[in-house]
PDB file of C-alpha atoms in Angstrom:
ATOM      1  CA  GLU A   1      -0.450  12.891 -13.811  1.00  0.00           C
ATOM      2  CA  VAL A   2       2.340  13.968 -16.162  1.00  0.00           C
ATOM      3  CA  GLN A   3       1.070  14.795 -19.632  1.00  0.00           C
ATOM      4  CA  LEU A   4       2.940  16.143 -22.647  1.00  0.00           C
ATOM      5  CA  VAL A   5       1.153  17.038 -25.869  1.00  0.00           C
ATOM      6  CA  GLU A   6       3.145  17.960 -28.962  1.00  0.00           C
ATOM      7  CA  SER A   7       1.812  19.985 -31.862  1.00  0.00           C
ATOM      8  CA  GLY A   8       3.065  21.908 -34.869  1.00  0.00           C
ATOM      9  CA  GLY A   9       4.324  19.130 -37.075  1.00  0.00           C
ATOM     10  CA  GLY A  10       3.581  18.937 -40.781  1.00  0.00           C
ATOM     11  CA  LEU A  11       4.912  18.747 -44.309  1.00  0.00           C
ATOM     12  CA  VAL A  12       7.569  21.282 -45.251  1.00  0.00           C
ATOM     13  CA  PRO A  13       9.947  21.585 -48.219  1.00  0.00           C
ATOM     14  CA  PRO A  14      13.712  21.404 -47.765  1.00  0.00           C
ATOM     15  CA  GLY A  15      14.975  24.671 -46.358  1.00  0.00           C
ATOM     16  CA  GLY A  16      11.681  25.401 -44.679  1.00  0.00           C
ATOM     17  CA  SER A  17      10.856  26.049 -41.045  1.00  0.00           C
ATOM     18  CA  LEU A  18       8.532  24.693 -38.402  1.00  0.00           C
ATOM     19  CA  THR A  19       7.960  25.405 -34.747  1.00  0.00           C
ATOM     20  CA  LEU A  20       6.934  22.534 -32.515  1.00  0.00           C
ATOM     21  CA  SER A  21       5.150  23.084 -29.217  1.00  0.00           C
ATOM     22  CA  CYS A  22       4.805  20.776 -26.242  1.00  0.00           C
ATOM     23  CA  ALA A  23       2.159  21.641 -23.693  1.00  0.00           C
ATOM     24  CA  ALA A  24       2.872  20.159 -20.280  1.00  0.00           C
ATOM     25  CA  SER A  25       0.562  19.403 -17.383  1.00  0.00           C
ATOM     26  CA  GLY A  26       0.978  17.646 -14.062  1.00  0.00           C
ATOM     27  CA  PHE A  27       4.356  19.298 -13.488  1.00  0.00           C
ATOM     28  CA  THR A  28       6.171  22.511 -14.398  1.00  0.00           C
ATOM     29  CA  VAL A  29       8.625  22.557 -17.304  1.00  0.00           C
ATOM     30  CA  ASN A  30      11.077  24.696 -15.341  1.00  0.00           C
ATOM     31  CA  SER A  31      11.423  22.041 -12.634  1.00  0.00           C
ATOM     32  CA  TYR A  32      13.058  19.340 -14.735  1.00  0.00           C
ATOM     33  CA  ALA A  33      15.349  19.084 -17.723  1.00  0.00           C
ATOM     34  CA  MET A  34      13.250  18.994 -20.874  1.00  0.00           C
ATOM     35  CA  THR A  35      14.253  17.430 -24.163  1.00  0.00           C
ATOM     36  CA  TRP A  36      13.243  16.845 -27.745  1.00  0.00           C
ATOM     37  CA  VAL A  37      13.797  13.383 -29.196  1.00  0.00           C
ATOM     38  CA  ARG A  38      13.012  12.141 -32.689  1.00  0.00           C
ATOM     39  CA  GLN A  39      12.598   8.816 -34.406  1.00  0.00           C
ATOM     40  CA  ALA A  40      13.040   8.512 -38.142  1.00  0.00           C
ATOM     41  CA  PRO A  41      11.429   5.621 -40.019  1.00  0.00           C
ATOM     42  CA  GLY A  42      13.256   2.395 -39.290  1.00  0.00           C
ATOM     43  CA  LYS A  43      15.707   4.059 -36.918  1.00  0.00           C
ATOM     44  CA  GLU A  44      16.216   4.300 -33.177  1.00  0.00           C
ATOM     45  CA  PHE A  45      15.223   7.228 -30.999  1.00  0.00           C
ATOM     46  CA  GLU A  46      17.662  10.104 -31.311  1.00  0.00           C
ATOM     47  CA  TRP A  47      18.037  12.880 -28.749  1.00  0.00           C
ATOM     48  CA  ILE A  48      18.324  16.269 -30.429  1.00  0.00           C
ATOM     49  CA  ALA A  49      18.040  19.033 -27.816  1.00  0.00           C
ATOM     50  CA  ALA A  50      17.791  19.627 -24.084  1.00  0.00           C
ATOM     51  CA  ILE A  51      17.301  22.525 -21.707  1.00  0.00           C
ATOM     52  CA  ASN A  52      18.183  22.168 -18.037  1.00  0.00           C
ATOM     53  CA  SER A  53      16.068  23.580 -15.280  1.00  0.00           C
ATOM     54  CA  ILE A  54      18.899  23.924 -12.778  1.00  0.00           C
ATOM     55  CA  ASP A  55      21.080  26.269 -14.879  1.00  0.00           C
ATOM     56  CA  ASP A  56      19.174  26.824 -18.164  1.00  0.00           C
ATOM     57  CA  LYS A  57      22.038  25.161 -20.028  1.00  0.00           C
ATOM     58  CA  ILE A  58      21.055  24.207 -23.568  1.00  0.00           C
ATOM     59  CA  THR A  59      22.640  21.418 -25.589  1.00  0.00           C
ATOM     60  CA  TYR A  60      22.060  20.152 -29.117  1.00  0.00           C
ATOM     61  CA  LEU A  61      22.896  17.205 -31.306  1.00  0.00           C
ATOM     62  CA  ASP A  62      25.662  18.377 -33.622  1.00  0.00           C
ATOM     63  CA  SER A  63      23.610  17.811 -36.761  1.00  0.00           C
ATOM     64  CA  VAL A  64      20.920  20.288 -35.658  1.00  0.00           C
ATOM     65  CA  LYS A  65      23.161  22.861 -33.982  1.00  0.00           C
ATOM     66  CA  GLY A  66      22.680  26.266 -35.561  1.00  0.00           C
ATOM     67  CA  ARG A  67      19.392  25.203 -37.178  1.00  0.00           C
ATOM     68  CA  PHE A  68      17.196  24.221 -34.220  1.00  0.00           C
ATOM     69  CA  THR A  69      16.414  26.232 -31.094  1.00  0.00           C
ATOM     70  CA  ILE A  70      14.895  24.802 -27.931  1.00  0.00           C
ATOM     71  CA  SER A  71      13.101  27.104 -25.525  1.00  0.00           C
ATOM     72  CA  ARG A  72      10.409  27.104 -22.875  1.00  0.00           C
ATOM     73  CA  ASP A  73       7.736  29.499 -21.704  1.00  0.00           C
ATOM     74  CA  ASN A  74       7.249  29.015 -18.000  1.00  0.00           C
ATOM     75  CA  THR A  75       4.062  31.108 -17.959  1.00  0.00           C
ATOM     76  CA  LYS A  76       2.483  28.781 -20.514  1.00  0.00           C
ATOM     77  CA  ASN A  77       4.209  25.676 -19.168  1.00  0.00           C
ATOM     78  CA  THR A  78       5.214  24.872 -22.732  1.00  0.00           C
ATOM     79  CA  LEU A  79       8.376  23.673 -24.450  1.00  0.00           C
ATOM     80  CA  TYR A  80       9.228  24.711 -28.011  1.00  0.00           C
ATOM     81  CA  LEU A  81      11.495  23.626 -30.820  1.00  0.00           C
ATOM     82  CA  GLN A  82      12.109  26.140 -33.585  1.00  0.00           C
ATOM     83  CA  MET A  83      13.435  24.311 -36.641  1.00  0.00           C
ATOM     84  CA  ASN A  84      14.991  26.192 -39.538  1.00  0.00           C
ATOM     85  CA  SER A  85      16.788  25.098 -42.715  1.00  0.00           C
ATOM     86  CA  LEU A  86      15.079  21.734 -42.541  1.00  0.00           C
ATOM     87  CA  LYS A  87      16.651  18.850 -44.437  1.00  0.00           C
ATOM     88  CA  LEU A  88      15.274  15.603 -45.818  1.00  0.00           C
ATOM     89  CA  GLY A  89      17.079  13.788 -43.006  1.00  0.00           C
ATOM     90  CA  ASP A  90      15.063  15.678 -40.403  1.00  0.00           C
ATOM     91  CA  THR A  91      11.962  13.705 -41.335  1.00  0.00           C
ATOM     92  CA  ALA A  92      10.843  11.913 -38.178  1.00  0.00           C
ATOM     93  CA  VAL A  93       8.314  11.772 -35.404  1.00  0.00           C
ATOM     94  CA  TYR A  94       9.330  14.372 -32.839  1.00  0.00           C
ATOM     95  CA  TYR A  95       8.697  13.803 -29.135  1.00  0.00           C
ATOM     96  CA  CYS A  96       9.132  16.027 -26.138  1.00  0.00           C
ATOM     97  CA  ALA A  97      10.197  14.311 -22.968  1.00  0.00           C
ATOM     98  CA  LYS A  98      10.953  15.286 -19.380  1.00  0.00           C
ATOM     99  CA  ASP A  99      13.925  14.068 -17.449  1.00  0.00           C
ATOM    100  CA  VAL A 100      13.762  12.697 -13.946  1.00  0.00           C
ATOM    101  CA  GLU A 101      16.548  15.164 -13.041  1.00  0.00           C
ATOM    102  CA  GLU A 102      17.070  18.922 -13.369  1.00  0.00           C
ATOM    103  CA  SER A 103      19.990  18.395 -15.719  1.00  0.00           C
ATOM    104  CA  TYR A 104      19.977  16.171 -18.795  1.00  0.00           C
ATOM    105  CA  GLY A 105      22.708  13.583 -18.480  1.00  0.00           C
ATOM    106  CA  GLY A 106      22.756  12.350 -22.060  1.00  0.00           C
ATOM    107  CA  ARG A 107      20.774   9.151 -21.570  1.00  0.00           C
ATOM    108  CA  LEU A 108      17.310   8.478 -22.913  1.00  0.00           C
ATOM    109  CA  THR A 109      16.775   6.109 -19.989  1.00  0.00           C
ATOM    110  CA  THR A 110      16.386   9.045 -17.588  1.00  0.00           C
ATOM    111  CA  LEU A 111      13.435  10.431 -19.539  1.00  0.00           C
ATOM    112  CA  ASN A 112      10.383   9.454 -17.511  1.00  0.00           C
ATOM    113  CA  GLY A 113       7.617  11.304 -19.323  1.00  0.00           C
ATOM    114  CA  TRP A 114       6.945  11.359 -23.062  1.00  0.00           C
ATOM    115  CA  GLY A 115       4.383  12.854 -25.372  1.00  0.00           C
ATOM    116  CA  ARG A 116       2.803  10.931 -28.242  1.00  0.00           C
ATOM    117  CA  GLY A 117       4.833  12.756 -30.850  1.00  0.00           C
ATOM    118  CA  THR A 118       4.184  14.909 -33.891  1.00  0.00           C
ATOM    119  CA  GLN A 119       5.162  13.992 -37.442  1.00  0.00           C
ATOM    120  CA  VAL A 120       7.592  16.228 -39.321  1.00  0.00           C
ATOM    121  CA  THR A 121       8.033  15.421 -42.995  1.00  0.00           C
ATOM    122  CA  VAL A 122      10.579  17.279 -45.096  1.00  0.00           C
ATOM    123  CA  SER A 123       9.923  16.658 -48.761  1.00  0.00           C
ATOM    124  CA  SER A 124       9.969  18.463 -52.065  1.00  0.00           C
TER     125      SER A 124
END
């Protein structure tokens, strides 16, 4: 059974940093493309970062590029999201999700395994 459990969320002031973790079980994170997706209050799900398993290619949403870093530790079977220079607009529930493929194709519909999410609140 595929399971994804996020942790590391919390309350942080603007400009602060957080590192999210996503512990996976039932599969290995280096076998599929892995992503981070967020949902802000009253808004739709928004993809923010992906790492492919087939070529380790990493892609980001433009608004987080240079501030967020996605990575994985194959020995711990865990996905990470390092978030720096956080802004008020980054407030959301953050989810990790696995793709059905080895390469993320830009569609949320190919994500076939999701965690329950972790809340990130950026506030002064």
